[in-house]
Coordinates of C-alpha atoms and ligand atoms in Angstrom, one line a residue:
M1 CA -52.1 -9.3 -2.5
V2 CA -51.1 -6.0 -4.2
T3 CA -54.1 -4.3 -5.6
D4 CA -52.6 -1.2 -7.3
A5 CA -53.0 -0.9 -11.0
V6 CA -49.2 -0.7 -11.5
V7 CA -47.5 -3.6 -9.8
T8 CA -43.7 -3.2 -9.8
D9 CA -41.1 -5.9 -9.4
A10 CA -40.3 -4.5 -6.0
D11 CA -44.0 -5.0 -5.0
L12 CA -43.9 -8.6 -6.1
A13 CA -40.6 -9.1 -4.3
L14 CA -42.1 -7.7 -1.1
E15 CA -45.1 -10.1 -1.4
S16 CA -42.7 -13.0 -1.6
I17 CA -40.8 -11.7 1.5
L18 CA -44.1 -11.5 3.4
D19 CA -45.0 -15.1 2.3
R20 CA -41.5 -16.3 3.2
Y21 CA -42.0 -15.2 6.7
G22 CA -45.6 -16.4 7.0
R23 CA -46.8 -12.8 7.5
W24 CA -46.0 -13.1 11.2
P25 CA -45.5 -9.8 13.0
T26 CA -42.8 -11.6 15.1
H27 CA -40.7 -11.7 11.9
L28 CA -41.1 -7.9 11.2
L29 CA -37.4 -7.2 11.7
Q30 CA -36.5 -10.1 9.4
M31 CA -38.9 -8.8 6.8
L32 CA -37.5 -5.2 7.1
I33 CA -33.9 -6.6 6.6
A34 CA -35.0 -8.5 3.5
A35 CA -37.1 -5.6 2.2
Q36 CA -34.2 -3.2 2.5
E37 CA -32.2 -5.4 0.1
L38 CA -34.6 -4.4 -2.7
D39 CA -33.4 -0.8 -2.9
G40 CA -30.7 -0.5 -0.3
W41 CA -33.1 1.4 2.0
L42 CA -36.7 1.4 3.1
P43 CA -38.9 3.8 1.1
P44 CA -42.0 5.1 2.9
A45 CA -44.4 3.2 0.6
R46 CA -42.7 -0.1 1.6
I47 CA -43.1 0.6 5.3
T48 CA -46.8 1.4 4.6
R49 CA -47.2 -1.8 2.6
L50 CA -45.6 -3.9 5.3
A51 CA -47.8 -2.3 8.0
T52 CA -50.9 -3.0 6.0
A53 CA -50.0 -6.5 5.2
L54 CA -49.2 -7.4 8.8
G55 CA -52.1 -5.4 10.3
L56 CA -49.8 -3.3 12.4
P57 CA -49.9 0.5 12.9
R58 CA -47.5 2.2 10.5
A59 CA -45.9 4.0 13.3
R60 CA -44.9 0.7 14.9
V61 CA -43.2 -0.5 11.7
E62 CA -41.4 2.8 11.2
G63 CA -40.5 2.8 14.9
V64 CA -38.9 -0.6 14.6
A65 CA -37.0 0.3 11.4
G66 CA -35.8 3.5 13.1
F67 CA -34.4 1.7 16.0
Y68 CA -31.7 -0.4 14.2
S69 CA -28.7 1.3 12.9
F70 CA -28.4 -1.0 9.8
L71 CA -31.9 -0.1 8.6
Y72 CA -32.2 3.1 6.6
L73 CA -35.3 5.2 6.2
R74 CA -33.5 7.5 3.8
P75 CA -31.4 6.6 0.7
V76 CA -27.8 5.6 1.4
G77 CA -25.0 5.0 -1.1
R78 CA -25.2 2.0 -3.4
Y79 CA -21.9 1.1 -1.7
R80 CA -22.1 1.6 2.1
V81 CA -18.8 1.5 3.8
L82 CA -18.8 1.4 7.6
F83 CA -15.5 1.5 9.4
S84 CA -15.3 -0.4 12.7
D85 CA -14.9 2.3 15.4
N86 CA -13.2 0.1 17.9
I87 CA -10.4 1.8 19.9
I88 CA -7.9 -0.9 18.9
E89 CA -8.6 -0.2 15.2
R90 CA -8.3 3.5 15.8
M91 CA -4.9 2.8 17.3
Q92 CA -4.1 1.0 14.0
G93 CA -5.1 4.0 12.0
S94 CA -8.7 3.4 11.0
Q95 CA -9.7 7.1 11.2
A96 CA -6.9 8.0 8.7
L97 CA -8.0 5.2 6.4
M98 CA -11.6 6.3 6.5
A99 CA -10.5 9.9 5.7
A100 CA -8.4 8.6 2.8
L101 CA -11.3 6.6 1.3
A102 CA -13.7 9.5 1.8
A103 CA -11.3 11.9 0.1
R104 CA -10.7 9.5 -2.8
L105 CA -14.4 9.2 -3.3
W106 CA -15.2 12.9 -2.8
V107 CA -17.7 12.2 -0.1
E108 CA -18.0 13.6 3.4
P109 CA -18.0 10.9 6.1
G110 CA -21.5 10.4 7.3
K111 CA -23.1 11.7 4.1
V112 CA -24.1 10.2 0.8
S113 CA -22.2 11.2 -2.3
E114 CA -24.2 13.6 -4.6
D115 CA -24.5 10.9 -7.3
G116 CA -25.8 8.4 -4.7
L117 CA -22.9 6.1 -5.4
V118 CA -21.4 5.8 -1.9
S119 CA -21.6 6.6 1.8
V120 CA -18.7 6.3 4.2
D121 CA -19.2 6.2 7.9
T122 CA -18.3 4.5 11.2
T123 CA -20.1 1.8 13.1
S124 CA -19.5 0.2 16.5
C125 CA -16.9 -2.7 16.7
I126 CA -17.7 -5.3 14.1
G127 CA -15.9 -8.2 15.9
M128 CA -12.6 -8.2 13.9
G129 CA -10.3 -6.7 16.5
D130 CA -7.5 -9.2 15.8
Q131 CA -7.5 -8.5 12.0
G132 CA -8.3 -4.9 11.7
P133 CA -8.6 -2.2 10.8
A134 CA -11.8 -3.6 9.4
A135 CA -15.0 -2.3 7.8
L136 CA -18.2 -3.5 6.3
V137 CA -19.1 -2.9 2.7
N138 CA -22.8 -3.6 2.0
G139 CA -22.7 -5.8 5.1
Q140 CA -19.6 -7.9 4.1
P141 CA -16.5 -7.6 6.3
L142 CA -13.3 -6.1 4.9
T143 CA -10.3 -7.0 7.0
R144 CA -6.6 -5.9 7.3
L145 CA -7.2 -2.5 5.7
T146 CA -4.1 -0.6 4.6
R147 CA -3.6 2.6 2.7
E148 CA -3.1 0.6 -0.6
R149 CA -6.1 -1.6 0.0
V150 CA -8.3 1.4 0.7
E151 CA -7.1 3.1 -2.5
A152 CA -8.0 -0.1 -4.4
I153 CA -11.4 -0.2 -2.8
G154 CA -12.0 3.5 -3.7
D155 CA -11.2 2.6 -7.4
L156 CA -13.5 -0.5 -7.3
I157 CA -16.3 1.7 -6.1
R158 CA -15.6 4.5 -8.6
C159 CA -15.7 1.9 -11.4
G160 CA -19.0 0.4 -10.1
V161 CA -17.5 -3.1 -9.6
P162 CA -20.1 -5.3 -7.8
V163 CA -18.9 -6.2 -4.3
A164 CA -19.2 -9.9 -5.3
D165 CA -16.4 -9.3 -7.8
W166 CA -13.9 -7.7 -5.5
P167 CA -10.7 -9.7 -4.7
E168 CA -11.5 -12.5 -2.2
E169 CA -8.5 -11.7 -0.2
F170 CA -10.1 -8.4 0.9
F171 CA -12.8 -10.4 2.7
R172 CA -10.6 -13.0 4.4
V173 CA -11.6 -13.6 8.0
D174 CA -9.3 -15.9 9.9
D175 CA -10.3 -17.8 13.1
G176 CA -6.9 -16.8 14.6
V177 CA -7.0 -19.5 17.2
C178 CA -3.7 -19.2 19.1
R179 CA -4.3 -21.5 22.1
R180 CA -6.6 -24.5 22.4
D181 CA -7.8 -26.3 25.4
G182 CA -10.8 -28.5 26.2
L183 CA -13.3 -26.8 23.8
L184 CA -11.2 -25.7 20.9
G185 CA -9.2 -28.9 21.0
L186 CA -12.3 -31.1 20.9
A187 CA -13.0 -33.1 17.8
M188 CA -16.6 -34.2 18.1
A189 CA -18.7 -36.0 15.6
P190 CA -22.1 -34.3 15.2
G191 CA -24.6 -36.0 17.6
A192 CA -22.0 -37.5 19.9
A193 CA -22.8 -35.2 22.9
L194 CA -26.5 -35.7 22.3
T195 CA -26.2 -39.5 22.3
A196 CA -24.3 -39.3 25.6
A197 CA -26.9 -37.1 27.2
L198 CA -29.8 -39.2 25.9
A199 CA -28.2 -42.3 27.3
R200 CA -28.3 -40.7 30.7
G201 CA -31.9 -39.8 30.5
R202 CA -33.3 -36.3 31.0
E203 CA -32.7 -36.2 34.8
G204 CA -29.3 -37.8 34.5
W205 CA -28.3 -35.2 32.0
L206 CA -29.4 -32.4 34.2
A207 CA -27.6 -33.9 37.1
E208 CA -24.3 -33.9 35.1
L209 CA -24.9 -30.3 34.1
E210 CA -25.4 -29.4 37.8
A211 CA -22.2 -31.3 38.7
S212 CA -20.2 -29.4 36.1
R213 CA -21.2 -26.0 37.8
L214 CA -21.0 -24.5 34.4
R215 CA -21.6 -20.7 34.4
G216 CA -22.8 -18.5 31.6
R217 CA -20.0 -17.1 29.4
G218 CA -22.0 -14.1 28.2
G219 CA -20.9 -11.9 31.1
A220 CA -23.2 -12.3 34.1
G221 CA -22.0 -15.8 35.0
F222 CA -25.3 -17.3 36.0
T223 CA -25.3 -21.0 36.7
T224 CA -26.5 -22.8 33.5
A225 CA -28.2 -25.7 35.3
V226 CA -30.2 -23.4 37.5
K227 CA -31.5 -21.5 34.4
W228 CA -32.4 -24.7 32.6
L229 CA -34.2 -26.2 35.6
A230 CA -36.2 -23.0 36.2
C231 CA -37.3 -23.1 32.5
R232 CA -38.2 -26.8 32.7
D233 CA -40.2 -26.3 35.8
A234 CA -42.1 -23.2 34.6
P235 CA -45.9 -24.1 34.2
D236 CA -46.2 -23.1 30.5
P237 CA -45.4 -26.2 28.5
H238 CA -44.2 -24.2 25.4
K239 CA -40.5 -23.8 26.2
V240 CA -38.0 -22.0 24.0
V241 CA -34.2 -22.1 23.7
V242 CA -32.3 -19.0 22.4
C243 CA -28.7 -18.7 21.6
N244 CA -27.3 -15.2 22.1
A245 CA -25.0 -14.6 19.2
D246 CA -25.1 -10.9 19.4
E247 CA -21.5 -10.5 20.5
G248 CA -21.5 -6.7 20.4
E249 CA -19.1 -5.9 23.3
P250 CA -16.2 -4.0 21.8
G251 CA -13.1 -6.2 21.5
T252 CA -15.0 -9.5 21.6
F253 CA -14.8 -12.0 18.7
K254 CA -14.6 -15.5 20.2
D255 CA -18.2 -16.3 19.4
R256 CA -17.6 -15.4 15.8
V257 CA -14.9 -18.1 15.7
L258 CA -17.1 -20.7 17.4
L259 CA -19.9 -19.9 14.9
A260 CA -17.5 -20.0 11.9
S261 CA -15.7 -23.3 12.8
R262 CA -17.6 -25.0 15.6
A263 CA -21.2 -24.3 14.7
D264 CA -22.1 -28.0 15.3
L265 CA -21.1 -27.6 18.9
V266 CA -23.3 -24.6 19.3
F267 CA -26.4 -26.1 17.7
E268 CA -25.8 -29.3 19.6
G269 CA -25.7 -27.4 22.8
M270 CA -29.0 -25.8 21.9
T271 CA -30.4 -29.3 21.3
L272 CA -29.1 -30.4 24.7
A273 CA -30.9 -27.5 26.3
A274 CA -34.1 -28.5 24.4
W275 CA -33.8 -32.0 25.7
A276 CA -33.3 -30.8 29.3
T277 CA -36.2 -28.3 29.2
G278 CA -38.6 -29.9 26.8
A279 CA -38.3 -27.0 24.3
R280 CA -39.5 -27.6 20.7
E281 CA -38.5 -24.2 19.4
G282 CA -35.1 -22.7 19.1
F283 CA -33.6 -19.4 17.8
L284 CA -30.1 -18.3 17.2
Y285 CA -30.0 -14.5 17.2
L286 CA -27.1 -13.5 15.0
R287 CA -25.7 -10.0 15.1
G288 CA -26.1 -8.2 11.8
E289 CA -22.3 -7.7 11.6
Y290 CA -21.9 -11.5 11.3
R291 CA -24.5 -11.8 8.6
Y292 CA -21.8 -13.1 6.3
L293 CA -21.9 -16.3 8.4
L294 CA -25.6 -16.9 7.6
P295 CA -25.2 -19.3 4.6
H296 CA -22.6 -21.4 6.5
L297 CA -24.9 -21.6 9.6
E298 CA -27.9 -22.5 7.5
A299 CA -25.9 -25.2 5.8
V300 CA -24.9 -26.7 9.1
L301 CA -28.5 -26.6 10.2
A302 CA -29.5 -28.4 7.0
G303 CA -26.9 -31.0 7.6
R304 CA -28.1 -31.6 11.1
R305 CA -31.7 -32.0 9.9
A306 CA -30.6 -34.5 7.3
A307 CA -28.7 -36.4 10.0
G308 CA -31.8 -36.6 12.2
L309 CA -30.3 -34.3 14.8
L310 CA -33.0 -31.7 14.4
G311 CA -36.7 -32.0 13.5
A312 CA -39.0 -34.8 14.7
D313 CA -37.9 -37.7 16.9
I314 CA -34.4 -36.4 17.2
A315 CA -31.7 -39.1 17.4
G316 CA -34.4 -41.7 17.3
Q317 CA -36.0 -40.5 20.5
A318 CA -39.8 -40.6 20.0
G319 CA -41.4 -37.3 20.8
F320 CA -38.1 -35.3 21.0
D321 CA -39.0 -32.6 18.4
F322 CA -36.9 -29.5 18.2
D323 CA -35.7 -27.1 15.4
I324 CA -33.7 -23.9 15.2
E325 CA -34.4 -20.8 13.3
I326 CA -31.8 -18.0 12.7
H327 CA -32.9 -14.4 13.3
L328 CA -30.7 -11.6 12.2
G329 CA -30.0 -8.5 14.3
A330 CA -29.5 -5.1 12.6
G331 CA -26.8 -3.2 14.4
A332 CA -27.9 -2.6 18.0
Y333 CA -25.6 -3.5 20.9
V334 CA -28.4 -3.3 23.5
C335 CA -30.0 -6.3 21.8
G336 CA -27.3 -8.5 23.4
E337 CA -29.1 -7.9 26.7
E338 CA -31.3 -10.9 27.0
S339 CA -34.7 -9.2 27.4
A340 CA -33.9 -6.7 24.6
L341 CA -32.9 -9.6 22.5
L342 CA -36.3 -11.3 23.1
E343 CA -38.1 -8.1 22.1
S344 CA -36.0 -8.0 18.9
L345 CA -36.8 -11.7 18.3
E346 CA -40.5 -10.8 18.5
G347 CA -40.0 -8.2 15.8
K348 CA -39.9 -5.1 18.0
R349 CA -37.5 -2.4 19.0
G350 CA -34.8 -3.9 21.2
T351 CA -35.8 -2.2 24.4
P352 CA -34.8 -4.1 27.6
R353 CA -37.8 -5.4 29.5
I354 CA -38.7 -4.7 33.1
R355 CA -37.7 -7.7 35.2
P356 CA -39.1 -9.7 37.0
P357 CA -40.6 -11.7 35.4
F358 CA -37.4 -13.3 34.0
P359 CA -37.1 -15.0 30.6
V360 CA -37.0 -18.5 32.2
T361 CA -40.7 -18.1 33.1
H362 CA -41.8 -15.3 30.7
G363 CA -39.5 -15.0 27.7
Y364 CA -40.1 -15.2 24.0
L365 CA -43.8 -14.4 23.5
G366 CA -44.3 -14.9 27.2
R367 CA -43.1 -18.5 27.0
P368 CA -40.4 -20.0 29.4
T369 CA -37.1 -19.3 27.6
V370 CA -33.5 -20.2 28.2
V371 CA -31.2 -17.6 26.8
N372 CA -27.5 -18.6 26.7
N373 CA -24.4 -17.4 25.1
V374 CA -22.7 -19.2 22.2
E375 CA -19.8 -20.3 24.2
T376 CA -21.9 -21.5 27.1
L377 CA -23.9 -23.7 24.8
A378 CA -20.8 -25.1 23.1
K379 CA -19.4 -25.9 26.5
T380 CA -22.5 -28.1 27.4
C381 CA -21.3 -30.5 24.8
L382 CA -18.1 -31.0 26.7
V383 CA -20.1 -31.6 29.9
A384 CA -22.2 -34.2 28.1
L385 CA -19.1 -36.0 26.7
Q386 CA -16.8 -35.9 29.8
G387 CA -19.4 -35.8 32.6
G388 CA -19.9 -33.0 35.0
A389 CA -17.2 -33.9 37.5
A390 CA -14.5 -34.2 34.9
F391 CA -15.5 -30.8 33.5
A392 CA -15.4 -29.2 37.0
R393 CA -11.8 -30.4 37.5
T394 CA -10.5 -27.6 35.3
G395 CA -10.6 -24.0 36.4
T396 CA -11.3 -22.7 39.9
A397 CA -13.9 -23.7 42.5
Q398 CA -16.3 -21.0 41.5
S399 CA -15.4 -20.8 37.8
T400 CA -15.1 -24.3 36.3
G401 CA -13.8 -25.1 32.9
T402 CA -12.0 -22.9 30.4
K403 CA -12.7 -19.4 29.0
L404 CA -12.2 -18.2 25.5
L405 CA -10.5 -14.8 25.3
S406 CA -10.5 -12.4 22.4
I407 CA -7.1 -10.8 22.5
S408 CA -6.4 -7.6 20.6
G409 CA -4.3 -4.5 20.8
D410 CA -0.6 -4.1 21.5
C411 CA 0.8 -7.6 21.2
P412 CA 2.4 -9.5 18.4
R413 CA 0.0 -12.5 18.5
P414 CA -3.6 -11.3 18.8
G415 CA -6.4 -13.9 18.4
V416 CA -8.6 -16.3 20.3
Y417 CA -7.0 -18.1 23.3
E418 CA -8.6 -20.8 25.5
F419 CA -7.3 -20.8 29.0
P420 CA -8.5 -22.6 32.1
F421 CA -10.3 -20.2 34.5
G422 CA -7.8 -18.9 37.1
V423 CA -5.2 -17.9 34.6
T424 CA -3.5 -14.6 35.6
L425 CA -3.4 -11.5 33.4
R426 CA 0.3 -11.8 33.4
Q427 CA 0.2 -15.3 32.0
V428 CA -2.1 -14.2 29.3
L429 CA 0.1 -11.3 28.4
E430 CA 3.1 -13.6 28.2
A431 CA 1.3 -16.1 26.0
C432 CA 0.4 -13.4 23.4
G433 CA 3.9 -11.8 23.6
A434 CA 2.8 -8.4 25.0
E435 CA 5.5 -6.1 26.4
R436 CA 5.5 -2.7 28.1
T437 CA 1.8 -3.2 28.8
Q438 CA 0.3 -0.1 30.5
A439 CA -3.2 -1.4 30.9
V440 CA -5.6 -4.2 29.9
Q441 CA -9.3 -3.7 29.4
V442 CA -10.9 -6.9 30.4
G443 CA -14.6 -7.5 29.4
G444 CA -14.8 -4.7 26.7
A445 CA -16.2 -1.3 27.1
S446 CA -18.4 -2.4 30.0
G447 CA -15.6 -4.3 31.8
V448 CA -12.6 -3.2 33.9
T449 CA -9.4 -1.4 33.2
L450 CA -6.5 -3.1 35.0
A451 CA -3.1 -1.5 35.7
P452 CA 0.2 -3.4 36.0
Y453 CA -0.1 -3.7 39.7
E454 CA -3.2 -5.8 39.1
F455 CA -1.6 -8.2 36.5
D456 CA -1.5 -11.1 39.0
R457 CA -5.3 -11.0 39.3
R458 CA -7.1 -14.0 37.8
I459 CA -9.6 -14.4 35.0
A460 CA -12.5 -15.9 37.0
F461 CA -16.0 -14.9 38.1
E462 CA -14.7 -14.4 41.7
D463 CA -11.9 -12.1 40.6
V464 CA -11.9 -10.6 37.1
P465 CA -15.1 -11.8 35.3
T466 CA -15.3 -11.3 31.5
A467 CA -17.4 -12.2 28.5
G468 CA -14.1 -12.5 26.7
A469 CA -12.6 -9.2 25.5
F470 CA -8.9 -8.7 26.5
M471 CA -7.7 -5.5 25.0
I472 CA -4.0 -4.6 25.5
F473 CA -2.6 -1.0 25.7
D474 CA 1.2 -0.5 25.9
D475 CA 2.9 2.5 27.6
Q476 CA 2.6 4.7 24.5
R477 CA -1.2 4.7 24.6
D478 CA -3.3 7.5 25.9
M479 CA -5.7 5.9 28.4
F480 CA -7.9 9.0 28.4
E481 CA -8.6 8.5 24.6
V482 CA -9.4 4.8 25.3
A483 CA -12.0 5.8 27.9
R484 CA -13.3 8.5 25.6
N485 CA -13.9 6.0 22.8
F486 CA -15.8 3.7 25.1
V487 CA -18.0 6.6 26.3
H488 CA -18.8 7.6 22.7
F489 CA -19.8 4.0 22.2
F490 CA -22.2 4.0 25.1
A491 CA -23.7 7.3 24.1
H492 CA -24.3 6.0 20.6
E493 CA -25.7 2.6 21.7
S494 CA -28.0 3.9 24.5
C495 CA -31.5 2.8 23.4
G496 CA -32.9 6.0 24.9
F497 CA -35.7 4.2 26.9
C498 CA -34.7 5.6 30.3
T499 CA -33.7 9.2 31.0
P500 CA -30.6 8.6 33.3
C501 CA -28.9 6.6 30.6
R502 CA -30.1 8.6 27.6
V503 CA -29.0 11.9 29.2
G504 CA -26.2 10.6 31.4
T505 CA -24.3 8.9 28.6
A506 CA -24.6 12.1 26.5
L507 CA -23.4 14.2 29.4
L508 CA -20.5 11.9 30.0
K509 CA -19.5 12.1 26.4
G510 CA -19.8 15.9 26.6
Y511 CA -17.5 16.1 29.6
M512 CA -14.9 13.8 27.9
D513 CA -15.0 15.9 24.8
K514 CA -14.7 19.0 26.8
L515 CA -11.6 17.6 28.5
A516 CA -10.2 16.5 25.1
D517 CA -10.7 20.1 23.8
G518 CA -8.7 21.5 26.7
H519 CA -11.6 23.2 28.3
G520 CA -11.9 20.9 31.3
A521 CA -11.6 21.9 35.0
Y522 CA -11.3 19.9 38.2
R523 CA -15.0 20.4 38.8
D524 CA -15.7 18.4 35.6
L525 CA -13.9 15.4 37.1
A526 CA -16.3 15.7 40.1
E527 CA -19.3 15.9 37.8
I528 CA -18.1 12.7 36.1
E529 CA -18.0 11.0 39.4
W530 CA -21.5 12.2 40.2
L531 CA -22.7 10.9 36.8
D532 CA -21.2 7.5 37.6
R533 CA -23.4 7.3 40.7
L534 CA -26.4 8.4 38.8
L535 CA -25.9 5.9 36.0
K536 CA -25.1 3.0 38.3
N537 CA -28.1 3.6 40.5
A538 CA -30.8 4.7 38.1
S539 CA -30.3 3.0 34.8
H540 CA -32.8 0.4 33.7
C541 CA -30.3 -2.1 32.2
G542 CA -26.7 -3.1 32.3
L543 CA -25.7 -0.8 29.4
G544 CA -26.4 2.4 31.4
S545 CA -25.0 1.1 34.7
S546 CA -21.7 0.0 33.2
A547 CA -21.3 3.0 30.9
P548 CA -19.1 5.0 33.3
N549 CA -16.9 2.1 34.2
P550 CA -14.0 2.8 31.8
V551 CA -13.9 6.5 32.8
I552 CA -14.0 5.9 36.5
D553 CA -11.3 3.1 36.3
T554 CA -9.0 5.3 34.2
L555 CA -9.7 8.3 36.3
V556 CA -8.5 6.4 39.4
K557 CA -5.7 4.5 37.8
F558 CA -4.4 6.8 35.1
R559 CA -5.4 10.2 36.6
P560 CA -2.4 12.1 35.0
A561 CA -3.9 11.4 31.6
Y562 CA -6.9 13.5 32.7
E563 CA -5.0 16.1 34.7
R564 CA -2.7 17.1 31.8
R565 CA -5.8 18.0 29.9
L566 CA -7.2 20.4 32.5
G567 CA -6.8 23.7 30.8
R568 CA -7.9 25.7 33.8
A569 CA -8.6 25.3 37.5
D570 CA -11.9 27.2 37.4
F571 CA -15.1 25.8 35.9
E572 CA -16.2 26.4 32.4
P573 CA -19.7 25.4 31.4
A574 CA -20.0 22.2 29.4
F575 CA -22.0 24.0 26.7
D576 CA -22.7 27.5 25.6
L577 CA -26.0 28.3 27.3
D578 CA -26.1 31.8 25.9
G579 CA -25.7 30.3 22.4
A580 CA -28.4 27.8 23.1
L581 CA -30.8 30.6 23.9
A582 CA -30.2 32.3 20.5
R583 CA -33.4 30.8 19.0
A584 CA -35.4 32.0 22.0
R585 CA -34.1 35.5 21.5
Q586 CA -34.9 35.3 17.8
M587 CA -38.5 34.2 18.5
T588 CA -39.1 36.9 21.0
G589 CA -37.5 39.5 18.8
R590 CA -35.0 40.5 21.5
D591 CA -31.3 40.6 20.8
D592 CA -30.3 43.6 22.8
A593 CA -27.4 43.4 25.3
G594 CA -29.7 42.8 28.2
A595 CA -31.0 39.6 26.6
H596 CA -27.5 38.0 26.8
L597 CA -26.4 36.0 29.8
S598 CA -23.1 37.9 30.1
N599 CA -25.2 41.0 30.8
A600 CA -27.7 39.5 33.2
P601 CA -27.6 41.2 36.7
E602 CA -26.1 38.1 38.4
A603 CA -23.3 37.9 35.8
Q604 CA -22.2 41.4 36.7
P605 CA -19.3 41.7 39.2
Ligands
FMN1 C1 -25.9 -4.3 27.3 C2 -25.7 -5.7 27.4 C3 -25.2 -6.4 26.3 C4 -25.1 -7.8 26.3 N1 -24.6 -8.4 25.2 C5 -24.4 -9.8 25.2 C6 -24.0 -10.5 24.1 O1 -23.6 -9.9 23.1 N2 -23.8 -11.8 24.2 C7 -24.2 -12.5 25.3 O2 -24.1 -13.7 25.3 N3 -24.6 -11.9 26.4 C8 -24.8 -10.6 26.4 N4 -25.3 -9.9 27.5 C9 -25.7 -10.7 28.6 C10 -27.1 -11.3 28.4 O3 -28.0 -10.4 28.9 C11 -27.3 -12.6 29.1 O4 -26.9 -12.5 30.5 C12 -26.6 -13.8 28.5 O5 -26.9 -13.9 27.1 C13 -26.9 -15.1 29.2 O6 -26.2 -16.1 28.7 P1 -25.2 -17.0 29.6 O7 -25.9 -17.3 30.9 O8 -24.9 -18.2 28.8 O9 -24.0 -16.1 29.9 C14 -25.4 -8.5 27.5 C15 -25.9 -7.8 28.6 C16 -26.0 -6.5 28.6 C17 -26.5 -5.7 29.8
SF4_2 S1 -30.0 1.9 30.6 FE1 -29.7 2.7 28.5 S2 -29.8 1.0 27.1 FE2 -30.6 0.3 29.1 S3 -32.9 0.7 28.9 FE3 -32.0 2.5 29.8 S4 -31.6 3.8 28.0 FE4 -31.9 1.8 27.2

């Protein structure tokens, strides 16, 4: 309990947050998110109080808070507007809209207005690429921003109108489903897939899953049955099922649509995984940008509990006990990586773990854990209902079933499309009406850039694998700027744990900015290729190793976009070394000509 003589309302509110989360350190991130709502930021005294109450070192609590971009250790505006900095939204004018809002509110982007009213800034893609430009205001998504809408928003903020009273239309988020197949066309009563799986018995259900040859939809394409079997067979009896709803890859939004409209399928898939592995505990890790979906998801969970589809003796099966808790993320792309996600679930900084051991044997709190993507879990319902063999009849030999694609960019019909695996890029482009397409970025920033001569390639694990992003660029787009945006994204999202990624992504960004400023030379292109090898070979996780992909792809396939930026043939340093030494000169009291690099003996002709 609080023992200070003066107990404020905020102190009492913090105590109730601590109680709500059982004072478990595993829920530190959830407590920090809730505590931030008291003042809009996390004052030092609150960090201290949390640390004391949880018996954790203060530095640990502050370190966690400092890791997540949606947690603030300094005051921010009472209205926090964050523009989604996705390249597609940039193409739609998001930068000009942000500048217009900032100007209307007399605030500099990235800073808080002097009266503390508002801050305007950018954030990584918020998963609204088909209805952008988009932004978050105090965590709520604003879509389809236009000049008029931004002006209206500026006025609402200046008048201090609470966000809850803003026009509903500003917050409209559509599913935008443009093509349905097996999954999106499925009308399933809650519990139907579970009943079908239970009827087969645990072994029978796992045999169907094996027969389906279902592979993970989160990117890596690992066979789902192999993962579930490994978890089931791990010696520790305390198994855990985790749904990865972090969906942070720029240009991806299909999981958002599943969560918004097919949440029962996702939770039922988690329950099917629990039945297969013997798990009693489940978590859905929801990216902070999708926090607006939380009430809806909690309501679906409550409905499932009431229907006997979660809790004790599920669906009348004695001893089948399982429940699901939703944990929120707080703006860190790396937390989509499964081991970083587990760290975050445990209330820590989202730093990827050293593997092995793998989560299936040592996952959440060291327990055997299945981590699956939202779409993968939803697809297991189809397998349970149709049987594995029927599921495997769609798609290709190595990629069975269908794939949801998040289509955005230069096409008249962006949205979510479900295609059988094996569909060609050309067919996808035709379906969404794209014309004069210069390039498609498949798989988001960490994916591949494909040029027209590759448009007959297929979406499939054996050809062009993807977690779902399909970003279209017509022949008017500058592919250098596309790659530069992705490089900025990686430099911003690098968790900083390993030096090759921390330094390499910053250097890559520096080279791209140098080229953009017209100071690049051929040697910089060679340096970029060297960095590619360094990042691929020495990074600790997939973020670092895939960071150079967009640059290398565009360098090979769209080289003129780089060459026309080369201001000079000879090399110009990436940064001003002489300028960087100014402080050293100041400290040593030397600022004579000889203390400048241009006058050093080796610099003389
Ligand atoms: C940097 C990084 C970010 C990732 N982000 C996500 C994500 O947002 N959602 C996801 O399902 N998988 C993501 N993954 C892949 C996960 O690590 C993991 O492979 C996946 O959740 C496994 O589920 P699946 O087998 O159903 O695909 C990411 C991987 C890396 C390296
Ligand atoms: S590669 Fe990058 S994101 Fe991954 S652990 Fe290293 S610093 Fe962190």
